PDB file of C-alpha atoms and ligand atoms in Angstrom:
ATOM      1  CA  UNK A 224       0.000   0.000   0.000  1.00  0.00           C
ATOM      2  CA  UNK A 225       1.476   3.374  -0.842  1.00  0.00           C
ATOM      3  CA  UNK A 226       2.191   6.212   1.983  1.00  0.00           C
ATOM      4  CA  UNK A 227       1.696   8.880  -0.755  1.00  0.00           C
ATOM      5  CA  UNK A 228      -1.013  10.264  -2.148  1.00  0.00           C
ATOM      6  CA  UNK A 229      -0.933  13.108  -5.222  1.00  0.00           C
ATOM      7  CA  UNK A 230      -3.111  16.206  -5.381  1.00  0.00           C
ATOM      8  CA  UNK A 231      -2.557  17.795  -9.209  1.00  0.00           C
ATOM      9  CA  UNK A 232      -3.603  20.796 -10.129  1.00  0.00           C
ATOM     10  CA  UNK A 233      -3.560  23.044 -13.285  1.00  0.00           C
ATOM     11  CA  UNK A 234      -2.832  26.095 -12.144  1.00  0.00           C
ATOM     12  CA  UNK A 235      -0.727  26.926  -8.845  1.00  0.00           C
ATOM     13  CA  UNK A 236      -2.763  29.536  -7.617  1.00  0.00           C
ATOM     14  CA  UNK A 237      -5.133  26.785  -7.492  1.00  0.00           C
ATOM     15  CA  UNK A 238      -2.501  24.789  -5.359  1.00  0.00           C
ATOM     16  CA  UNK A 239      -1.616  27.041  -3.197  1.00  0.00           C
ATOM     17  CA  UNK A 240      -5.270  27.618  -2.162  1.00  0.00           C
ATOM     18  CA  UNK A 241      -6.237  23.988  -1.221  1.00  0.00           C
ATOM     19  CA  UNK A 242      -2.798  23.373   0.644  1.00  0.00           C
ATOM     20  CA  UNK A 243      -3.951  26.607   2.694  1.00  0.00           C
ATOM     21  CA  UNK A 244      -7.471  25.455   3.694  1.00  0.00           C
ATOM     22  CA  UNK A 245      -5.850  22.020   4.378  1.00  0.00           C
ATOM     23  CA  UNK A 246      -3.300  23.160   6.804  1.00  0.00           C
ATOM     24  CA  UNK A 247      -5.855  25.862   8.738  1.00  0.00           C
ATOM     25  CA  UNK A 248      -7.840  23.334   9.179  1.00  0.00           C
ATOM     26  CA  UNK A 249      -5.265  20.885  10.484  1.00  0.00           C
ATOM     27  CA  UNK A 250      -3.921  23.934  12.787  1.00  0.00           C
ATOM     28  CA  UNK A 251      -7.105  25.008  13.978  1.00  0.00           C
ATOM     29  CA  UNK A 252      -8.280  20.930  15.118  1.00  0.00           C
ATOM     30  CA  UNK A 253      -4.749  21.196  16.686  1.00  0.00           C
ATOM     31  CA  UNK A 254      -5.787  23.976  18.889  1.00  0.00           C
ATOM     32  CA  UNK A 255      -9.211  22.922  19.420  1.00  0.00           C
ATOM     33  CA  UNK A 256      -7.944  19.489  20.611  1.00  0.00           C
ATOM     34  CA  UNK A 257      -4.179  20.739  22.465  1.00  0.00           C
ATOM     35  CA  UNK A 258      -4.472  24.090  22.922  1.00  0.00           C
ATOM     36  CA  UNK A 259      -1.529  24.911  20.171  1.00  0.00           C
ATOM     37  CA  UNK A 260      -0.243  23.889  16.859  1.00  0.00           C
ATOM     38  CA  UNK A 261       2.970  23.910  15.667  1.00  0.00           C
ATOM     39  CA  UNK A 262       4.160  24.198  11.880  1.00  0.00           C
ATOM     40  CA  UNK A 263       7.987  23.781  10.033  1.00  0.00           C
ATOM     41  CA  UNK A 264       7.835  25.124   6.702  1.00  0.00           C
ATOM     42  CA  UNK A 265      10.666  25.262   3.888  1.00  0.00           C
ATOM     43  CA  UNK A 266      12.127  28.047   2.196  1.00  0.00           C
ATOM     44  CA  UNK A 267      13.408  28.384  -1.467  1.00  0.00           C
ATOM     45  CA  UNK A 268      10.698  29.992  -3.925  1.00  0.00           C
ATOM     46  CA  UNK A 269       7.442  27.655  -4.270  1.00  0.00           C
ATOM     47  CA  UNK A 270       6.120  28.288  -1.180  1.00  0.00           C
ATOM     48  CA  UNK A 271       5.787  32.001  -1.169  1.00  0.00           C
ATOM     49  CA  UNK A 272       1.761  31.864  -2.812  1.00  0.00           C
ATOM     50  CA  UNK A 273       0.464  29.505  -0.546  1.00  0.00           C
ATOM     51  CA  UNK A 274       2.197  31.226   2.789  1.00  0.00           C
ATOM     52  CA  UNK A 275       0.452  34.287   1.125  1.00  0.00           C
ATOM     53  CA  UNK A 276      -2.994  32.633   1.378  1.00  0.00           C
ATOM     54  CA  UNK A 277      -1.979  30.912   5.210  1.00  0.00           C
ATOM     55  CA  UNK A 278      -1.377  34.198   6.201  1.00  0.00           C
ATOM     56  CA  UNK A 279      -5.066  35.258   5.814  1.00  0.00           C
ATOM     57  CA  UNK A 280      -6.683  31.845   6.935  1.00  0.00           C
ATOM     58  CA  UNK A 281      -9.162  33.368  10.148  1.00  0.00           C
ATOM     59  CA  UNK A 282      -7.790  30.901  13.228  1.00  0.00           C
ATOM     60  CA  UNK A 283      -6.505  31.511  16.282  1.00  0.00           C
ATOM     61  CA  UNK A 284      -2.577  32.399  15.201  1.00  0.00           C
ATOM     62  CA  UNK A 285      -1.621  33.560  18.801  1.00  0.00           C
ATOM     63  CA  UNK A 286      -1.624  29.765  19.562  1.00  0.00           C
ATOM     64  CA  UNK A 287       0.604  28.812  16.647  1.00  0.00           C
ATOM     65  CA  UNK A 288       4.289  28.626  16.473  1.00  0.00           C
ATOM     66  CA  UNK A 289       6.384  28.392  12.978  1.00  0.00           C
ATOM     67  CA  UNK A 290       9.206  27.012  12.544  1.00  0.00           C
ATOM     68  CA  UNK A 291      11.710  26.209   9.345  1.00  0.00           C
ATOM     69  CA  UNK A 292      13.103  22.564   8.159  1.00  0.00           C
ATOM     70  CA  UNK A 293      15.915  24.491   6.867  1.00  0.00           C
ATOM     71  CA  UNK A 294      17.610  27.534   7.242  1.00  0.00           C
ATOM     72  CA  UNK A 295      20.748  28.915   4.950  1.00  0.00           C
ATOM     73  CA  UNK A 296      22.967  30.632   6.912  1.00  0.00           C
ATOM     74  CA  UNK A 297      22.968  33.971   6.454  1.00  0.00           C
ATOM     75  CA  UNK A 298      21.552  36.819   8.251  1.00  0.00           C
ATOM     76  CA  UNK A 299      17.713  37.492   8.012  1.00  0.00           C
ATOM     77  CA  UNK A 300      18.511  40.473   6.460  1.00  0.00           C
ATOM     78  CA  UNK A 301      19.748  38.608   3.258  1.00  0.00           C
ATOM     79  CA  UNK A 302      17.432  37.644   0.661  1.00  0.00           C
ATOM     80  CA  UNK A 303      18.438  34.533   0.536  1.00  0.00           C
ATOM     81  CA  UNK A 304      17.328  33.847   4.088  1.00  0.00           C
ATOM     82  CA  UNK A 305      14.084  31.311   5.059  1.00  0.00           C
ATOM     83  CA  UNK A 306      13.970  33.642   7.802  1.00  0.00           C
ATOM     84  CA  UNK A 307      13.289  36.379   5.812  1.00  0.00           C
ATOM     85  CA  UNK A 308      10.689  34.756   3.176  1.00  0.00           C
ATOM     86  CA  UNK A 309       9.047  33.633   6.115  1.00  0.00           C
ATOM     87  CA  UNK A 310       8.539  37.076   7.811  1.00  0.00           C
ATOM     88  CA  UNK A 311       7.403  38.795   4.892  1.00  0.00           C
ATOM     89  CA  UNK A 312       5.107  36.404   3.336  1.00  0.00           C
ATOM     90  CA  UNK A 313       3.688  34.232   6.428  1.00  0.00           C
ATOM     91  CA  UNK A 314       4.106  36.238   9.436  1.00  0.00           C
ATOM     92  CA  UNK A 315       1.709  38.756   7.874  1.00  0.00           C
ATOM     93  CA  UNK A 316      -1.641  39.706   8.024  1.00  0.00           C
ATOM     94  CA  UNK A 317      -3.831  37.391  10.597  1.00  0.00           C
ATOM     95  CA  UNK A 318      -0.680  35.138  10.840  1.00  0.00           C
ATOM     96  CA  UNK A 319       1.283  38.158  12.269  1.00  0.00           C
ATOM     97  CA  UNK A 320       0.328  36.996  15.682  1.00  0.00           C
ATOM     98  CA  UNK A 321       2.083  33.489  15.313  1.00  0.00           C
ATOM     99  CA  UNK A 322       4.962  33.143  17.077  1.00  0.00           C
ATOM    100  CA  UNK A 323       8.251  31.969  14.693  1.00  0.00           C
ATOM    101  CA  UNK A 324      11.186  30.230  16.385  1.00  0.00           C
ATOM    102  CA  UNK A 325      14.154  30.808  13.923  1.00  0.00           C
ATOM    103  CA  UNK A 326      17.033  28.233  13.357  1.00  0.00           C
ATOM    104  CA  UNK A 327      19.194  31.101  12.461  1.00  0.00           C
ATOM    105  CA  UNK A 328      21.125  32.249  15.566  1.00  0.00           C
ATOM    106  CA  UNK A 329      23.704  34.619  14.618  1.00  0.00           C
ATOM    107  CA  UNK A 330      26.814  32.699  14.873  1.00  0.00           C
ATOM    108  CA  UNK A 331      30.016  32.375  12.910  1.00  0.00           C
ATOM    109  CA  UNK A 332      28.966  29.215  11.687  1.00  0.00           C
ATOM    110  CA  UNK A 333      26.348  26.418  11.528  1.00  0.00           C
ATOM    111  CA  UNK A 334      28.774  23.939  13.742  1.00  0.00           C
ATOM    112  CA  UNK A 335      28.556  27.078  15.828  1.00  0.00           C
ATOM    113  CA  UNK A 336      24.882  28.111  16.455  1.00  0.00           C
ATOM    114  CA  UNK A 337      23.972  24.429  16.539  1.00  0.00           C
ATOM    115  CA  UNK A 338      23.394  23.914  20.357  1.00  0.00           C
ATOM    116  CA  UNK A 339      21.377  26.850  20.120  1.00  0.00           C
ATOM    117  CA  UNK A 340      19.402  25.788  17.008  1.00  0.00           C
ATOM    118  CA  UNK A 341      19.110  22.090  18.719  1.00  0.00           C
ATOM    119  CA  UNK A 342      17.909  23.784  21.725  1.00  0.00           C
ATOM    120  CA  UNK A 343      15.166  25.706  20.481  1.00  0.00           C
ATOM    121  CA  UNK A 344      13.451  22.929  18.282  1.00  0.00           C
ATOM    122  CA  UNK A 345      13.979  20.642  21.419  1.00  0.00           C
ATOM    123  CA  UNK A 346      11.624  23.012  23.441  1.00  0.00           C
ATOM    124  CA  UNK A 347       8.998  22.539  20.650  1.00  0.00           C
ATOM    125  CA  UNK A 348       5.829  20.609  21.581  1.00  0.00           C
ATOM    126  CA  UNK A 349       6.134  17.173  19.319  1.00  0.00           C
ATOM    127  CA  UNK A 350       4.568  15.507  17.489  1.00  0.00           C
ATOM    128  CA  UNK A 351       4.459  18.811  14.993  1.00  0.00           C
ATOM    129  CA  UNK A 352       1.217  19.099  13.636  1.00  0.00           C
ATOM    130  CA  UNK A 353       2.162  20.167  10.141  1.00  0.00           C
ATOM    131  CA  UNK A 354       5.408  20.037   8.101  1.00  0.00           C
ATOM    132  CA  UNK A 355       5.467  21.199   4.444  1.00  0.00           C
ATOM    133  CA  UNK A 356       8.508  20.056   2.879  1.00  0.00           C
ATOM    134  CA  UNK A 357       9.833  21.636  -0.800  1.00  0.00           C
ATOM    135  CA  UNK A 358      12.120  19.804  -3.011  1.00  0.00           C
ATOM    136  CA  UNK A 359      15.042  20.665  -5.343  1.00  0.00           C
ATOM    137  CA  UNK A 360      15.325  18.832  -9.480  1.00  0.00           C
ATOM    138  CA  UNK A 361      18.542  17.690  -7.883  1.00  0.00           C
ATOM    139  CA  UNK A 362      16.225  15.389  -5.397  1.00  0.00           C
ATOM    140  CA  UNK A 363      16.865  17.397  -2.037  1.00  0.00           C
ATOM    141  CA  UNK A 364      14.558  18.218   0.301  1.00  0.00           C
ATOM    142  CA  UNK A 365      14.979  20.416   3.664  1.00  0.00           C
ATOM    143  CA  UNK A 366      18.916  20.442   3.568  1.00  0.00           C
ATOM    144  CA  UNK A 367      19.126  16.666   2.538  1.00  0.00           C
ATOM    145  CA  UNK A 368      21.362  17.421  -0.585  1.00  0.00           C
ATOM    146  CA  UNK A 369      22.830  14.883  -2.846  1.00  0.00           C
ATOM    147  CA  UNK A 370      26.825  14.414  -1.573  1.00  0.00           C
ATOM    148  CA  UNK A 371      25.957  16.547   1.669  1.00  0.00           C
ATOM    149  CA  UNK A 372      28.329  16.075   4.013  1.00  0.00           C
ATOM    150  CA  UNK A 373      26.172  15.232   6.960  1.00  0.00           C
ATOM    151  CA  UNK A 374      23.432  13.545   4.624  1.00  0.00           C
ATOM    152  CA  UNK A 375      23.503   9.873   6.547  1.00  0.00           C
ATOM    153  CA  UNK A 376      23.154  11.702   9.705  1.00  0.00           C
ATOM    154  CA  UNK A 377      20.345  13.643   8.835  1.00  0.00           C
ATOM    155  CA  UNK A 378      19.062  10.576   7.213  1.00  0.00           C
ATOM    156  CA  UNK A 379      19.445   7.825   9.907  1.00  0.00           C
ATOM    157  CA  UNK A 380      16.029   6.631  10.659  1.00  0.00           C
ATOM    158  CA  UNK A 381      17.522   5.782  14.183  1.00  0.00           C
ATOM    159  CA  UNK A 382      19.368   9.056  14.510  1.00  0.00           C
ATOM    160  CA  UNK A 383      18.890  10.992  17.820  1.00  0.00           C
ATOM    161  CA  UNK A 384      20.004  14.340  16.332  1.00  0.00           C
ATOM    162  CA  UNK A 385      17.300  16.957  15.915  1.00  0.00           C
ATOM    163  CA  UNK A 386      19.041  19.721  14.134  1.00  0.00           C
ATOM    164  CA  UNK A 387      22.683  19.113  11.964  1.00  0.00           C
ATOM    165  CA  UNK A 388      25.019  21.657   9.412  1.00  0.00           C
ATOM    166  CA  UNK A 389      24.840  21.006   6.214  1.00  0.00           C
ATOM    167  CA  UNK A 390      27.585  21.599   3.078  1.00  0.00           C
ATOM    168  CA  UNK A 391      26.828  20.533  -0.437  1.00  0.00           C
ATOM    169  CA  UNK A 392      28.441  21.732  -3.897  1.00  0.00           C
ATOM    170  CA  UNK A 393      24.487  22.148  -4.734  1.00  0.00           C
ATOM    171  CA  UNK A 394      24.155  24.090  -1.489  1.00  0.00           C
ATOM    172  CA  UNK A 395      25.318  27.222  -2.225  1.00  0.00           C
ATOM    173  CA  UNK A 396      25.921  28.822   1.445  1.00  0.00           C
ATOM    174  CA  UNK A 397      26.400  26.271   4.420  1.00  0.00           C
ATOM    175  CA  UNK A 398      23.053  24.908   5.968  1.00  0.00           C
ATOM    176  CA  UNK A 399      21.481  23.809   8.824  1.00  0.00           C
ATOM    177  CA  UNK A 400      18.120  21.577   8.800  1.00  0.00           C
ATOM    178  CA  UNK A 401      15.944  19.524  10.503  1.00  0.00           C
ATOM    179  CA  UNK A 402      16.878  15.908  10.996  1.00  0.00           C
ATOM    180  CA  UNK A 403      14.532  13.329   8.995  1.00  0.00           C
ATOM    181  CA  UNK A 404      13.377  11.446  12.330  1.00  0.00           C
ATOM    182  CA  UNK A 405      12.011  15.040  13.204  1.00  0.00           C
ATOM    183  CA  UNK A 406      10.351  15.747   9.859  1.00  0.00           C
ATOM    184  CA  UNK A 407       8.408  12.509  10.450  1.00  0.00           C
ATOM    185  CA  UNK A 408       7.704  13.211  13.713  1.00  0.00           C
ATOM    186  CA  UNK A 409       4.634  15.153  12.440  1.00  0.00           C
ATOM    187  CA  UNK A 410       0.704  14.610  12.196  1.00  0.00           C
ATOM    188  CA  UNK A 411       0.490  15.749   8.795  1.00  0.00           C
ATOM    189  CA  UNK A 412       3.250  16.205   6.018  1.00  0.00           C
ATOM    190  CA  UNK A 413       3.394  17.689   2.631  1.00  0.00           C
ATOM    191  CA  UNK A 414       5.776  18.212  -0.249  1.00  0.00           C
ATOM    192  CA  UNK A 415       4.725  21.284  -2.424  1.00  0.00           C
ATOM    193  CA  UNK A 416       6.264  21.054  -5.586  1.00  0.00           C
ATOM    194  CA  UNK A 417       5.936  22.509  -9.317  1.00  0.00           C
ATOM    195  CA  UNK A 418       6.799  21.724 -12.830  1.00  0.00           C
ATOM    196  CA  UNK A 419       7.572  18.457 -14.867  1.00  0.00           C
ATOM    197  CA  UNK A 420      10.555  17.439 -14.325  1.00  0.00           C
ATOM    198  CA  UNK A 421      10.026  17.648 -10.580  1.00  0.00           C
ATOM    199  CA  UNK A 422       7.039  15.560 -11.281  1.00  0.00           C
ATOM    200  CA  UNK A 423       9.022  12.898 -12.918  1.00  0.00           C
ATOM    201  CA  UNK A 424      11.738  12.557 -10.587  1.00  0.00           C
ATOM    202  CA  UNK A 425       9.069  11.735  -7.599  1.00  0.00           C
ATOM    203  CA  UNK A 426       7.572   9.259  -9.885  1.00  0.00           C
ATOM    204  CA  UNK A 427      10.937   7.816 -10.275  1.00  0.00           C
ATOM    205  CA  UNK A 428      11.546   7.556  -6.663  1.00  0.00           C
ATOM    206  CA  UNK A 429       8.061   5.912  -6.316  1.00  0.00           C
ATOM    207  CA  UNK A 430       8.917   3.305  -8.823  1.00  0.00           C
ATOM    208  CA  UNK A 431      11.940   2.507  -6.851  1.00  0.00           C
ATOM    209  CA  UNK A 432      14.152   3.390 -10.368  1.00  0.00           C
ATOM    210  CA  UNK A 433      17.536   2.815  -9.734  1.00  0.00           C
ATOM    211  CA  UNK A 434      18.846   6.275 -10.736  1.00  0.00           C
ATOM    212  CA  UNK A 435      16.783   7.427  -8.173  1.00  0.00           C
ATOM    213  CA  UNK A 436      18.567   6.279  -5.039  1.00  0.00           C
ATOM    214  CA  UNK A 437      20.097   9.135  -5.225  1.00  0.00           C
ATOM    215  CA  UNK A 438      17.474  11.898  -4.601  1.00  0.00           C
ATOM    216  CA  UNK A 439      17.932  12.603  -0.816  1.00  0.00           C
ATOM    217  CA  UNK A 440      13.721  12.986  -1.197  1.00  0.00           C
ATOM    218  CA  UNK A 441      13.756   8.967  -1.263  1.00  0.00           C
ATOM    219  CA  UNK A 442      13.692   9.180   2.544  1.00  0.00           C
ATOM    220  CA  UNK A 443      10.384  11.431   3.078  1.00  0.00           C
ATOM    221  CA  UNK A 444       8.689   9.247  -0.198  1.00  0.00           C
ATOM    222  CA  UNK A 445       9.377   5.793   0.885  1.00  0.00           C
ATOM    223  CA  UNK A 446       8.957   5.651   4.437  1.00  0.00           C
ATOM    224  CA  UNK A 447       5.661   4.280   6.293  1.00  0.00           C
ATOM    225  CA  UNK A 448       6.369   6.330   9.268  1.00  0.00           C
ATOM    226  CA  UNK A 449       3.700   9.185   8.377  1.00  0.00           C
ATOM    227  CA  UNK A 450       1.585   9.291   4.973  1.00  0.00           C
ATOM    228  CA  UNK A 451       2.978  12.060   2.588  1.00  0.00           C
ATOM    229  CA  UNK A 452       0.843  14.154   0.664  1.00  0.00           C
ATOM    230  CA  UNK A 453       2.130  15.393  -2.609  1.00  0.00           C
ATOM    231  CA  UNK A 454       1.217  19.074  -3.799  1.00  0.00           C
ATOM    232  CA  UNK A 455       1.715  19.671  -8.258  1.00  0.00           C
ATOM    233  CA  UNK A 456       1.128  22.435  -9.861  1.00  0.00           C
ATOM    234  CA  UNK A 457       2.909  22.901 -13.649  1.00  0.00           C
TER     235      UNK A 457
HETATM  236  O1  6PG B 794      15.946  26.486   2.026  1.00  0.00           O
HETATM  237  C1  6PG B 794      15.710  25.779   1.082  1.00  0.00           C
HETATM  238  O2  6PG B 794      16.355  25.859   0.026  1.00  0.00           O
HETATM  239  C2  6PG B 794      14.599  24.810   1.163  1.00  0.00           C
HETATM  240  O3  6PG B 794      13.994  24.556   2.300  1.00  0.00           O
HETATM  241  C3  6PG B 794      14.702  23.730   0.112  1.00  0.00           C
HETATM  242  O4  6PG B 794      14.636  22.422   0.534  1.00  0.00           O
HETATM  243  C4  6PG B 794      13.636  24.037  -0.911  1.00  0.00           C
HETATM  244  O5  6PG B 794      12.404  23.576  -0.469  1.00  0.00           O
HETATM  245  C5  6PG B 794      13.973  23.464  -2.254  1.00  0.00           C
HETATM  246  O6  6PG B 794      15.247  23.917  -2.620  1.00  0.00           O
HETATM  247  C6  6PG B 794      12.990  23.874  -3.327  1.00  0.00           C
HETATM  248  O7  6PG B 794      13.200  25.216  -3.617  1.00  0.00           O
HETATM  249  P1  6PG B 794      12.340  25.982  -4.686  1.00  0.00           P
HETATM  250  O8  6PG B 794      10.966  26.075  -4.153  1.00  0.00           O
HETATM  251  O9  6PG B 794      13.003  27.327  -4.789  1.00  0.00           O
HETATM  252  O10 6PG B 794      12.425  25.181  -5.958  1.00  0.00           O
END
């Protein structure tokens, strides 16, 4: 039986819509049963529509903490920072009242602000009630990048680390991100992705293609720990 389910659309405004009503809902039953909810979100581009619509979903965002599966790490002044996509597209609006835990601390270094980092996604409430993953045509997803030099870390099922530094050639700057046992660790999960080819890589991974063993993404796809729910828009 497969853990993943696909939800195509044809446009992404459409996309970014339903994943929006889907996760308020899922925060708001989190609140109404515990009190709180708690979300990780990625960064890169894809996301920004759909934390656009979040933003104006009507529930109670005082009782909702955010949180990243990856951060690059640079200052949240840079654009290039999750940190920064995430306070000008989802801290906004209703969702201004949320409360966001960074994993950026202001260190030299990821090696460096990593006690920190580990500290404040240790003092989360778990399970997480949401995660929304994003993924890369070079198969990563979070900071899992292909050759990453703490990938089998981040990937051991058995792992006890919550947060680890990240260095790929695909990188770019160095990274920190959320260990896979933690991503799993969740009530609901999602990948939002767009375009063909990142369509036919998944499908790859599904079909268990050899090629595909690879794609760092394999982990989040083909695991029975927590059904996945797959996002497409062209
Ligand atoms: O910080 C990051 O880079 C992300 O969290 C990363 O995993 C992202 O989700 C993918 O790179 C997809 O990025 P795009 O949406 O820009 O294609």
């Amino acid at each position: 039986m497969s853990n993943v389910t696909t939800h195509s659309f044809t446009n992404c405004n459409a996309q970014a819509v339903a994943l929006a009503e889907r996760v308020a809902a899922q925060l708001r039953e989190a609140i109404a049963a515990r009190g709180h909810a708690v979300i990780a979100v990625s960064g890169g581009s894809t996301p920004r529509d759909f934390f656009a619509r979040l933003s104006r979903e009507a529930l109670d965002w005082a009782q909702v903490t955010i949180t990243l599966v990856d951060e690059r790490w640079v200052p949240d002044t840079d654009t290039r920072s999750n940190a920064k996509l995430v306070e000008t597209t989802l801290l906004q609006n209703a969702a201004r009242a949320a409360r966001f835990v960074p994993l950026y601390t202001g260190a030299p270094t990821p090696e460096a602000g990593l006690a920190e980092a580990d500290a404040r996604i240790a003092a989360l409430p778990v399970p997480f009630d949401v995660v929304v993953l994003g993924m890369g045509e070079d198969g990563h997803t979070a900071s899992f990048f292909p050759g990453g030099d703490h990938l089998a870390a981040a990937l051991d099922p058995q792992g006890t680390a919550k947060v680890l530094p990240m260095q790929a050639p695909g990188a770019g700057e160095p990274r920190i991100t959320l260990t896979l046992p933690v991503l799993l660790d969740t009530r609901a999960l999602y990948l939002l992705v767009s375009g063909e080819k990142k369509r036919d890589l998944l499908a790859d991974v599904r079909l268990g293609l050899a090629e595909a063993k690879n794609y760092p993404v394999r982990a989040v796809v083909r695991q029975d720990r927590v059904p996945l729910a797959v996002y497409w828009c062209p």
